[in-house]
Short mmCIF file of C-alpha atoms in Angstrom, two decimals:
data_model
loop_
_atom_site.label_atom_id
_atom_site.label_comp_id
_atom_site.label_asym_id
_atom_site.label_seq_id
_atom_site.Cartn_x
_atom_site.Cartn_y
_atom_site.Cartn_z
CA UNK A 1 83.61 162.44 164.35
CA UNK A 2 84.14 165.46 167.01
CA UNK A 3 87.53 165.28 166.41
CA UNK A 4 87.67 165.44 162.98
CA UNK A 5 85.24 168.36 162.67
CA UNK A 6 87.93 170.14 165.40
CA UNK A 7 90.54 169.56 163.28
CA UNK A 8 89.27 171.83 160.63
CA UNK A 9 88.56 174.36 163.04
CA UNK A 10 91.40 177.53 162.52
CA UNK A 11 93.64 178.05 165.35
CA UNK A 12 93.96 182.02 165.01
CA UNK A 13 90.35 183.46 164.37
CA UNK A 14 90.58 186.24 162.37
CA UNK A 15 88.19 188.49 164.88
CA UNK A 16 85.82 187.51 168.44
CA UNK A 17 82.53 187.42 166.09
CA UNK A 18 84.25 184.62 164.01
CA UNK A 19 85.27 183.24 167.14
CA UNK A 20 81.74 182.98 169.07
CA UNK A 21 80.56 181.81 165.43
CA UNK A 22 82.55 179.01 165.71
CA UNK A 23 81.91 177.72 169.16
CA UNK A 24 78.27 177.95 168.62
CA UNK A 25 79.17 175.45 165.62
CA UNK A 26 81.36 172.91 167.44
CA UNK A 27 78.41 172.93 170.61
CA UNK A 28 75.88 172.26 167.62
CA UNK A 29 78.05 169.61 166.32
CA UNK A 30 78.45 168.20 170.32
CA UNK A 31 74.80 167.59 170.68
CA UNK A 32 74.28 166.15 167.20
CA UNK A 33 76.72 163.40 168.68
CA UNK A 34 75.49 163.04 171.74
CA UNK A 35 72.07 162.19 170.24
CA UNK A 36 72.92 159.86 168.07
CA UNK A 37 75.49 158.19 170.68
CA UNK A 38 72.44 157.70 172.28
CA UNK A 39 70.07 156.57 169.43
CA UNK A 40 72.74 154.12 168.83
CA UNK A 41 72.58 152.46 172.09
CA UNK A 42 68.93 152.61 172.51
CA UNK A 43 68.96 150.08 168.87
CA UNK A 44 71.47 148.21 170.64
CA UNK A 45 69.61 147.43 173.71
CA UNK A 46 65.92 146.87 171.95
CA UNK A 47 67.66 144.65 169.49
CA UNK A 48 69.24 142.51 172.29
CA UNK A 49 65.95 142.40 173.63
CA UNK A 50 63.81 141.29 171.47
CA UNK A 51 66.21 139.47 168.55
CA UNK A 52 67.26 141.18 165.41
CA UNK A 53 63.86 141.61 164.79
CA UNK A 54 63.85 139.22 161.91
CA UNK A 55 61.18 137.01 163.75
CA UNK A 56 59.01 139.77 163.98
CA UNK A 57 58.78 140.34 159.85
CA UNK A 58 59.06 136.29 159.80
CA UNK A 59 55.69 136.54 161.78
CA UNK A 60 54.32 139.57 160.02
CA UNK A 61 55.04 137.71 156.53
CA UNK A 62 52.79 134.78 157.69
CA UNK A 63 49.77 137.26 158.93
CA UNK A 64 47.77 137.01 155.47
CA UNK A 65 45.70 139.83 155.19
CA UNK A 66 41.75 140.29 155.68
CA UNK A 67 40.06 139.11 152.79
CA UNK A 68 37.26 141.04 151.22
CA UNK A 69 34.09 138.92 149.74
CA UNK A 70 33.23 141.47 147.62
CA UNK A 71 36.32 140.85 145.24
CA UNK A 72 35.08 137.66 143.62
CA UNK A 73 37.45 135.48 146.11
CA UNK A 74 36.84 131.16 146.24
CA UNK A 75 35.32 130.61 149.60
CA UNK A 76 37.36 126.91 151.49
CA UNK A 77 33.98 125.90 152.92
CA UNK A 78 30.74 126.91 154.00
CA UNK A 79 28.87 125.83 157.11
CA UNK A 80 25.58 126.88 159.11
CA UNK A 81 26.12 127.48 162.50
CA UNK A 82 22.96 125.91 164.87
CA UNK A 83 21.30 129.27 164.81
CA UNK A 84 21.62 129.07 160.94
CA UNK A 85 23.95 131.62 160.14
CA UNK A 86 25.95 131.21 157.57
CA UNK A 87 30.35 130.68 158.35
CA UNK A 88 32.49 131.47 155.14
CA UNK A 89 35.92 130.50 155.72
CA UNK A 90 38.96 131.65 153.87
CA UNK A 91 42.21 130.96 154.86
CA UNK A 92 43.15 131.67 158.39
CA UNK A 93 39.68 134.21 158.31
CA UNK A 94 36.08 133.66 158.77
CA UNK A 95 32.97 135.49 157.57
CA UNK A 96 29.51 135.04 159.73
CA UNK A 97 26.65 135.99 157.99
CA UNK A 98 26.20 137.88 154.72
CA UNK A 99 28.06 141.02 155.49
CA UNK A 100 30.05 142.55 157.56
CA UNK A 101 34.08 142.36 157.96
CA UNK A 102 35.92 138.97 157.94
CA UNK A 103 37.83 138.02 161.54
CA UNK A 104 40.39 135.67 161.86
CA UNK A 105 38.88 131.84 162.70
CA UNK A 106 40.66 131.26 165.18
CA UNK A 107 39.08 134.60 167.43
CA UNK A 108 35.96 131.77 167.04
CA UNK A 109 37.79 128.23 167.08
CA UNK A 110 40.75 129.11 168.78
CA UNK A 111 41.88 125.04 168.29
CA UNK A 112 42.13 125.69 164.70
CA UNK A 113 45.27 127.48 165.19
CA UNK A 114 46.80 125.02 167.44
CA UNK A 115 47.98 122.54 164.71
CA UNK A 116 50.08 124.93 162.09
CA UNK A 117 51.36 122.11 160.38
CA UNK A 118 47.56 121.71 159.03
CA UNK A 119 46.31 123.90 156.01
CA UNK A 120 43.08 126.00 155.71
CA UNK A 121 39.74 124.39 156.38
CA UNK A 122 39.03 122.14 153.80
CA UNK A 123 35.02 121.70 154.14
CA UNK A 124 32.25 122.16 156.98
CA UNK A 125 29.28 121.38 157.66
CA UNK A 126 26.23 121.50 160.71
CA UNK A 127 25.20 117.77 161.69
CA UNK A 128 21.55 117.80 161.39
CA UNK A 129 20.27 114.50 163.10
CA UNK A 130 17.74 115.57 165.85
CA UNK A 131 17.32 111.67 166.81
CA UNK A 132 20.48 111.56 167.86
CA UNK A 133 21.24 114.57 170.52
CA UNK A 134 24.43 113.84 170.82
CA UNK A 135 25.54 115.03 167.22
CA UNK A 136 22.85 117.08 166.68
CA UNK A 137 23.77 120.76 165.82
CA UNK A 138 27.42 119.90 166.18
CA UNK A 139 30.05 121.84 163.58
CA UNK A 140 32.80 119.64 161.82
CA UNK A 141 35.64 121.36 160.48
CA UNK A 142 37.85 119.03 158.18
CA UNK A 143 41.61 120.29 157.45
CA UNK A 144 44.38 118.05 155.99
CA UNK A 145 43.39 114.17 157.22
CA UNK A 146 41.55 115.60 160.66
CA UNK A 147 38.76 116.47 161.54
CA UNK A 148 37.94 119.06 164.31
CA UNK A 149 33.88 119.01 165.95
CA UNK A 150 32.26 121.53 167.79
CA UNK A 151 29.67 122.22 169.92
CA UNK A 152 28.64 125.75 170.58
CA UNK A 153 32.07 127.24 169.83
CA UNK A 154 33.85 124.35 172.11
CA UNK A 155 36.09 121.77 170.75
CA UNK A 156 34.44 118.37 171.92
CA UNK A 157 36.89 115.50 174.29
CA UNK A 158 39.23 113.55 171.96
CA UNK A 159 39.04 116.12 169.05
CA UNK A 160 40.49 116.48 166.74
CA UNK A 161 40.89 113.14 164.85
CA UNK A 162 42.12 111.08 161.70
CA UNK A 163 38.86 111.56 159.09
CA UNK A 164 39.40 107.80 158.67
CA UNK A 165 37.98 107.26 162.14
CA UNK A 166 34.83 109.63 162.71
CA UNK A 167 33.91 108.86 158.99
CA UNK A 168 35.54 105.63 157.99
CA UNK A 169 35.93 105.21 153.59
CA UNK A 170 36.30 108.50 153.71
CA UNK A 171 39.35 110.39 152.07
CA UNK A 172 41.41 113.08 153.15
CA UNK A 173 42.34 116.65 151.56
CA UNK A 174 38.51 117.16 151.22
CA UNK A 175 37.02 119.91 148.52
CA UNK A 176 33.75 119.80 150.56
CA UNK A 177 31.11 118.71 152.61
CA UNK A 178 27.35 119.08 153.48
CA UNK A 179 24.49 117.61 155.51
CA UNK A 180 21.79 115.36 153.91
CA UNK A 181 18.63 114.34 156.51
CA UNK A 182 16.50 111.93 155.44
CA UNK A 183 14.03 112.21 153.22
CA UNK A 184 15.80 114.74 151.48
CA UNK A 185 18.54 111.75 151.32
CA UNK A 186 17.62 108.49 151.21
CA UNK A 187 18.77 107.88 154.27
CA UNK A 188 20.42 110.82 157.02
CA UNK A 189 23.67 110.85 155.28
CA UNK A 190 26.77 113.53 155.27
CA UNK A 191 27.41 114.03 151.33
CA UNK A 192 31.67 114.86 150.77
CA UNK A 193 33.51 116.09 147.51
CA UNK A 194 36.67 115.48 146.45
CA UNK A 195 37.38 116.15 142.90
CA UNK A 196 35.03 114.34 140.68
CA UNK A 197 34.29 112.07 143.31
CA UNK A 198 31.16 112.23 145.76
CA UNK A 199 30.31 109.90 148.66
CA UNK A 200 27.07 109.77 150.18
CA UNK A 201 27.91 108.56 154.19
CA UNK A 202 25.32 106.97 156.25
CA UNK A 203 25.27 108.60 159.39
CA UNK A 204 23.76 105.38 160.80
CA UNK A 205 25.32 102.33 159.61
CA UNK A 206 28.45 104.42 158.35
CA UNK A 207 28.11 102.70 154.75
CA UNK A 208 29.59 105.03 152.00
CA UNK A 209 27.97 105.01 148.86
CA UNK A 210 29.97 106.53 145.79
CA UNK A 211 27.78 109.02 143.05
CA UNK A 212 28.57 110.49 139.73
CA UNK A 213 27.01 113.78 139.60
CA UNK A 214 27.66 114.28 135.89
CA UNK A 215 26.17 117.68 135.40
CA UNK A 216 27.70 119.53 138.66
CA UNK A 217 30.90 121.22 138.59
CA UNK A 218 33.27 120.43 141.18
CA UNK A 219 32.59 121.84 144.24
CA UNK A 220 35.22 123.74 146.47
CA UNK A 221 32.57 123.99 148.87
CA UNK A 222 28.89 123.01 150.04
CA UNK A 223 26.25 124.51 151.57
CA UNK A 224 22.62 123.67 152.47
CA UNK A 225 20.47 126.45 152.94
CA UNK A 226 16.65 126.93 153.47
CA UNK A 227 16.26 122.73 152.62
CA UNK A 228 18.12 123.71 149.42
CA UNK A 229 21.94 122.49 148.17
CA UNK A 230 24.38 124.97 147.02
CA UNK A 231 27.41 123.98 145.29
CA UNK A 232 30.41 126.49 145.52
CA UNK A 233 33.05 126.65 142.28
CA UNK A 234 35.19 129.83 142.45
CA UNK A 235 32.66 132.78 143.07
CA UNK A 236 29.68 131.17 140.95
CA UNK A 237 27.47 128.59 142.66
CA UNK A 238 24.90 126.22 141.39
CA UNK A 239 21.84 125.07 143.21
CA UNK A 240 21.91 120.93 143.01
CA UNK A 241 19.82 117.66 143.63
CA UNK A 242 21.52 116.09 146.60
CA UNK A 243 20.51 112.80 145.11
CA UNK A 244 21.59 112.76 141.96
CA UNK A 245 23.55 116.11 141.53
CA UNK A 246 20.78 117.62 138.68
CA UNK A 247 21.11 121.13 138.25
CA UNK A 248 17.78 122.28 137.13
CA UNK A 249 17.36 126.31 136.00
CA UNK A 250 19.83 129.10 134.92
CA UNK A 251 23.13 127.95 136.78
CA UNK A 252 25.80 128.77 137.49
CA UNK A 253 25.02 132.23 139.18
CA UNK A 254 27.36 134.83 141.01
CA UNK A 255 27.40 134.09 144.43
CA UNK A 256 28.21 137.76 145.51
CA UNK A 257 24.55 138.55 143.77
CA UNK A 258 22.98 135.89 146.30
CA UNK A 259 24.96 135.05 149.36
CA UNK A 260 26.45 138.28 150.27
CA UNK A 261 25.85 142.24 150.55
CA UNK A 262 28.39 144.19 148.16
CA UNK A 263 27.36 147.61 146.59
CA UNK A 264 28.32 146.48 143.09
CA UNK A 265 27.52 143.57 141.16
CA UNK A 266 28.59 141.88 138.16
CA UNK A 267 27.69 143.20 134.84
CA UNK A 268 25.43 139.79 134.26
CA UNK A 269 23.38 140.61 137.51
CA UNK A 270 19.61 140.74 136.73
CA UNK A 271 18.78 143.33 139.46
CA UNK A 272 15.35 142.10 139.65
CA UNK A 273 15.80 138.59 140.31
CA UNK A 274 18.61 139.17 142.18
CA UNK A 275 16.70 141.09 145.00
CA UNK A 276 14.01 138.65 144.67
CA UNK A 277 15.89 135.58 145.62
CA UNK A 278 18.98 137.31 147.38
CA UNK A 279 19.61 135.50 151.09
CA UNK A 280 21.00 138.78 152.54
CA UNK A 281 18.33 139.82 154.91
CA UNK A 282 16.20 143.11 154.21
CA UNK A 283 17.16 146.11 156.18
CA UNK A 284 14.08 147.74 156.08
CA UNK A 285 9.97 147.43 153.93
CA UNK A 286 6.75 149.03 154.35
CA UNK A 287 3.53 149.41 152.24
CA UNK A 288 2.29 152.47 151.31
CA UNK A 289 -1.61 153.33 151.11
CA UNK A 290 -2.09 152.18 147.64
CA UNK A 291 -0.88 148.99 148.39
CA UNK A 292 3.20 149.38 146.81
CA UNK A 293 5.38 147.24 148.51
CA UNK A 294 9.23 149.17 148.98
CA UNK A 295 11.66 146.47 150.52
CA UNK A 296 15.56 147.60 151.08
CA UNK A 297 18.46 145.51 151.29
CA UNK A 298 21.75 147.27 151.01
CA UNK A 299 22.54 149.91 148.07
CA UNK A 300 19.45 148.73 146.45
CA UNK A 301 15.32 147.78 146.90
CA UNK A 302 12.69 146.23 145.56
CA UNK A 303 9.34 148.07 144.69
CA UNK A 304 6.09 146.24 143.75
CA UNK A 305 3.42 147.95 142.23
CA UNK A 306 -0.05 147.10 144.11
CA UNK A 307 -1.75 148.00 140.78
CA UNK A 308 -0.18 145.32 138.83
CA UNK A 309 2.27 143.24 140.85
CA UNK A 310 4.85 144.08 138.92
CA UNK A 311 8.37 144.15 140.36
CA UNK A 312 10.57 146.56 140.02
CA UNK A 313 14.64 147.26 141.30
CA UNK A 314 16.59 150.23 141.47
CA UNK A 315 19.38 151.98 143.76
CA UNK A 316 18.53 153.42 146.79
CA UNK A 317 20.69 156.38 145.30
CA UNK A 318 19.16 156.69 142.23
CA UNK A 319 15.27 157.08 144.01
CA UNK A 320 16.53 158.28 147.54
CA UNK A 321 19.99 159.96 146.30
CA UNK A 322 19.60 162.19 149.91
CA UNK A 323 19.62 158.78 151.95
CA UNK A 324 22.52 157.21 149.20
CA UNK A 325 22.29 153.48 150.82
CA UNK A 326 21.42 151.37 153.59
CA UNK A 327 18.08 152.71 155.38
CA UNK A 328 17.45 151.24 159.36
CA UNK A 329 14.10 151.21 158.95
CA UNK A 330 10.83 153.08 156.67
CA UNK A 331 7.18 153.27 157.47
CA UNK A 332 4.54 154.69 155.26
CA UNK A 333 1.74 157.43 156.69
CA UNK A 334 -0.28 159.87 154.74
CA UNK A 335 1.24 159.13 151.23
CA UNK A 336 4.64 160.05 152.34
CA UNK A 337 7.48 157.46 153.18
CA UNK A 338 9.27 157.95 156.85
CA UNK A 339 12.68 156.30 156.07
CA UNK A 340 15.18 156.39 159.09
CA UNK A 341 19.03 156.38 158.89
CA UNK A 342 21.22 155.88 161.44
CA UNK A 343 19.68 158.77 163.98
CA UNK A 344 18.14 160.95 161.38
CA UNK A 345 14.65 160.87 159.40
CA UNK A 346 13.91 161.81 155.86
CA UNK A 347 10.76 162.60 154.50
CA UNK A 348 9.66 161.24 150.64
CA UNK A 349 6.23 162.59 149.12
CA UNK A 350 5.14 159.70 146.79
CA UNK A 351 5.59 159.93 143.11
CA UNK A 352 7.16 159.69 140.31
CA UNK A 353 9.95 160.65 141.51
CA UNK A 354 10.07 160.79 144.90
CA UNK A 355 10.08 164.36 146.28
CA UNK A 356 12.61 164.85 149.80
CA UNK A 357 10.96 167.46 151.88
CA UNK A 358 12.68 170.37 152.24
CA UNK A 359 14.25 170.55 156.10
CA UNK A 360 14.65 167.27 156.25
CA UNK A 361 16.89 165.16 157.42
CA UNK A 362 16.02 165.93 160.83
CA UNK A 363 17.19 164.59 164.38
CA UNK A 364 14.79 160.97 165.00
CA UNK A 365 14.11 162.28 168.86
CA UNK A 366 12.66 165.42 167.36
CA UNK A 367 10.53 164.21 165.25
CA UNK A 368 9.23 160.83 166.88
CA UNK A 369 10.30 161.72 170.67
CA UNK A 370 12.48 158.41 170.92
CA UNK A 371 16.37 157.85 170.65
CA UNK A 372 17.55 155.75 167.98
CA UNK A 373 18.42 153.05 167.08
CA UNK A 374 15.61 151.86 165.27
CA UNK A 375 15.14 148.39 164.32
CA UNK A 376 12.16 148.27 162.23
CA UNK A 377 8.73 150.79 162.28
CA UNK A 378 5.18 150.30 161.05
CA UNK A 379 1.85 152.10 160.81
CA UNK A 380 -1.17 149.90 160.13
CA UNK A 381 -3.98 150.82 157.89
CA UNK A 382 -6.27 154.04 159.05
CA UNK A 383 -4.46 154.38 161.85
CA UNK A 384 -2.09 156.96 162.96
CA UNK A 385 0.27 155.31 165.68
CA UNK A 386 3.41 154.29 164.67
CA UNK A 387 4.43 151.51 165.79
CA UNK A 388 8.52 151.60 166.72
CA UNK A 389 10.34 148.47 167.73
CA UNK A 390 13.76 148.67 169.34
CA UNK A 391 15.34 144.89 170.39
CA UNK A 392 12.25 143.50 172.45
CA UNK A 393 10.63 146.53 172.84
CA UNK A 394 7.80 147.91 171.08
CA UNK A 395 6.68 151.72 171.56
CA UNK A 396 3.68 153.81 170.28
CA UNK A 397 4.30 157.17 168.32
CA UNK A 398 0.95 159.14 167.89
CA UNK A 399 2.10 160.90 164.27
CA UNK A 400 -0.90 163.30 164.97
CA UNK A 401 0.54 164.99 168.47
CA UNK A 402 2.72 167.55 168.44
CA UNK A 403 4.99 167.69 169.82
CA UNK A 404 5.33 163.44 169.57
CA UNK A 405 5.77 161.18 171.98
CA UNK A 406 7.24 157.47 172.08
CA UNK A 407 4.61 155.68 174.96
CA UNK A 408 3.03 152.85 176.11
CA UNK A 409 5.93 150.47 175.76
CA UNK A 410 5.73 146.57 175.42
CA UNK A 411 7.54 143.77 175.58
CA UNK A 412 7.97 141.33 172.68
CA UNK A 413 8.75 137.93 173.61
CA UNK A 414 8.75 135.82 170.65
CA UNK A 415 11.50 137.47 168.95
CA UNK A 416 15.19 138.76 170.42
CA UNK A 417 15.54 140.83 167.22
CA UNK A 418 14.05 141.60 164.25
CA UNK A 419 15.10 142.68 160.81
CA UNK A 420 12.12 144.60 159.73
CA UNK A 421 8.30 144.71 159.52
CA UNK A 422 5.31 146.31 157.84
CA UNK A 423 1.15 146.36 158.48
CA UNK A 424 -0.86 146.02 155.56
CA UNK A 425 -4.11 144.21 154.91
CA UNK A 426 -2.88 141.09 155.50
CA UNK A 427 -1.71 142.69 159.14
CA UNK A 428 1.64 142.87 160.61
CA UNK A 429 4.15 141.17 159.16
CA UNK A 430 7.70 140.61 161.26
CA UNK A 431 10.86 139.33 158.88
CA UNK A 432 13.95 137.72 160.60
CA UNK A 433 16.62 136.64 158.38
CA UNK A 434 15.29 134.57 155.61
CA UNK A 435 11.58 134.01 156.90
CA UNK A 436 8.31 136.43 158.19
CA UNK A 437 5.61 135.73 160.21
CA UNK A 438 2.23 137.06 159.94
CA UNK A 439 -0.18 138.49 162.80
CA UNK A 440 -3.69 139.46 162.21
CA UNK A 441 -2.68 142.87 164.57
CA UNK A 442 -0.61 144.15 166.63
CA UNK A 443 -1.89 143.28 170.12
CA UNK A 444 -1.16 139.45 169.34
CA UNK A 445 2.65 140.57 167.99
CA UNK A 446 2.94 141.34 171.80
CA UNK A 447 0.51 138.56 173.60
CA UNK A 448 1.18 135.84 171.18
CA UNK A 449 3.40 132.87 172.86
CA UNK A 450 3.97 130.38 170.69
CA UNK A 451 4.94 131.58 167.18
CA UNK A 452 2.43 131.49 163.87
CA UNK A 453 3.70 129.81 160.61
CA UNK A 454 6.98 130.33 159.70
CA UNK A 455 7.13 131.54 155.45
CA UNK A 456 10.32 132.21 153.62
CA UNK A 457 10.65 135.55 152.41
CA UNK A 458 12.66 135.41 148.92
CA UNK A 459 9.67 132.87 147.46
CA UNK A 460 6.26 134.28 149.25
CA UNK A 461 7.18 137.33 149.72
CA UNK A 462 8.56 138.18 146.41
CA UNK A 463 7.81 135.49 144.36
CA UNK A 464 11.46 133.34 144.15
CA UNK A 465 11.59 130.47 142.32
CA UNK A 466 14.24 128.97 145.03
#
């Protein structure tokens, strides 16, 4: 290439300045070479070491991307992990909980991955048989004709295995499968769906006993939740008799409007029911001083009228449009609503609307003297301490001082974390996940050892029919 741009160079110049001209072209043109000489051989050598780089794309080509719930997608099984947390698997990826970003399964059951020539998980499910320690709150993960169990994240000795031999009569390429303890089975049994068909397995004498459940879809994947059964079709769902496979009520129902936290919902969502009897834990509730109930979950929150009882939902944008969505945690003092966000505060005079206080947002440490974050905050009745609790720790704001103070810190033993609480007249209630617990004050939150009655939030909290 040097030599041919040479070649056109003219042997005579016609004067020096065309001269230096062209010699500042041809050293141009020498460096230009040089470089890609260079480039060239650089290729050469990465190429050599690491192939053609055709089993890189080969590899990329196989890396399915992350899935998002939100989209409507058909989950390949659904299982409860032994602290009762919900597993949604699809594909190679995994979902924990009822929000947050799918990971790939295998970042959690690395043994997954070791068979490739195995599909997706089929079906799952959480052994619950407490007589019988050593399969009690075990995971089984069913792909192809094997079956993979778990305890605590580890793959057990011998495992994985042909179905036909941990569950004998059982078939292979499962759709689903779900726990049954006795007596909510007639016997502690392991019910599987393939198809059409069901088979209800004796976990004891390992009989298999085939059903017709004429008026359920077919499953692609089971779930039992709260000592209720939830069959999976697409992203609808339908809450079953494990006995005879009834379907009693308005079914089927969106699952993203029960079983997961997505801003939007479809245009059949009843907003009210939805938050009523939604599993997705509550971010945040309190009760002001006329006795209205605000609980938030998400982009949205419930509001109960202490006048009437009637229940109300709405956006957290469309009441709170300064806050837009997702609150940490709210408390209610002097007719005004404290609601906390990330490490900020805003201030809401009740009404209709809400007013926002002008200033506000303002910093958390300057207005309650602690750093953030906040899990959950409460004032009780005719009383002006907040109460702020942060992991184990609870902490004392007097919302008189100035300037305020977090002090007189305890330690909370009963719970590792909680979701969100209030004080009322009922006293202070503490919600974790899908149930609350009530204590007649705050002293016995902290003293208490042994924990009160456990009550499920979505039916005696806000009046769920399931």
């Amino acid at each position: 290439m040097v030599a041919a741009a040479a070649a056109k160079v003219p042997a005579s110049p016609a004067s020096p300045e065309l001269g230096l001209l062209i010699m500042k072209l041809l050293a141009h043109i020498l460096c230009l070479a040089l470089a890609l000489t260079i480039s060239l051989s650089q290729g050469h050598e990465h190429e050599h070491e690491h192939g053609n780089g055709h089993e890189h794309e080969h590899e990329h080509e196989h890396a399915s991307a992350a899935p998002d719930r939100c989209q409507g997608i058909e989950m390949d099984a659904v299982a409860v992990n032994e602290k009762g947390v919900p597993y949604f698997f699809k594909g190679d990826h995994l979902f924990k909980g009822f929000h947050g970003h799918a990971e790939l399964s295998n970042e959690s059951f690395s043994e997954l991955d070791d068979h490739h020539h195995l599909g997706h998980v089929d079906a799952a499910f959480r052994m619950h048989n407490e007589e019988n320690p050593s399969d009690h709150d075990h995971m089984f993960f069913f792909l192809d004709h094997m079956v993979f169990r778990y305890y605590k994240h580890k793959l057990e000795i011998g495992y994985p295995k042909n179905i036909s031999e941990v569950f004998p009569g059982i078939p292979d390429h499962l759709d689903a499968a779900v726990e049954c303890p006795n007596p909510e089975c007639d016997h502690d049994s392991v019910i599987f769906f393939k198809g059409d068909e069901i088979y209800h397995y004796n976990i004891k004498t390992k009989a298999v006993d085939e059903k017709e459940f004429k008026s359920m879809p077919n499953c692609t994947s089971a779930l039992r939740f709260m000592d209720h059964y939830y069959c999976f079709h697409g992203h609808m769902f339908s809450k079953f008799d494990p006995k005879t496979g009834e379907v009693h009520g308005r079914y089927p129902k969106e699952a993203r409007d029960y079983f997961m936290r997505c801003s939007k919902f479809s245009e059949e969502s009843e907003h009210v029911e939805r938050e009523r009897c939604s599993r997705v834990h509550l971010d945040a509730i309190t009760s002001d001083d006329a006795g209205n109930m605000y609980a938030f979950r998400g982009h949205h929150f419930l509001h109960e009228d202490g006048a009437n009882d009637t229940l109300t939902a709405d956006t957290i944008e469309n009441a709170f449009k300064e806050l837009h969505s997702e609150v940490d945690a709210v408390f209610s003092y002097e007719n005004h609503l404290y609601m906390i966000k990330d490490e900020h505060m805003f201030l809401y005079k009740v009404g209709e609307p809400h007013t926002h206080l002008d200033g506000y947002p303002k910093p958390v440490k300057e207005e309650l003297g602690i750093e953030g974050p906040i899990d959950a905050a409460f004032v009780c009745e005719d009383h002006h301490i907040a109460h702020i609790i942060q992991g184990q720790t609870i902490s004392e704001v007097d919302l008189k001082a100035s300037p305020r103070v977090a002090h007189k810190e305890h330690s909370m033993h009963l719970f590792e974390k909680v979701d969100t609480a209030m004080c009322n007249a009922e006293g202070v209630t503490v919600i974790v996940g899908n149930h609350f617990y009530r204590f007649n004050s705050t002293e016995l939150l902290v003293t208490e050892t042994t924990l009160p009655e456990q009550h499920r939030v979505s039916m005696e909290l806000f009046g769920c029919d399931h």
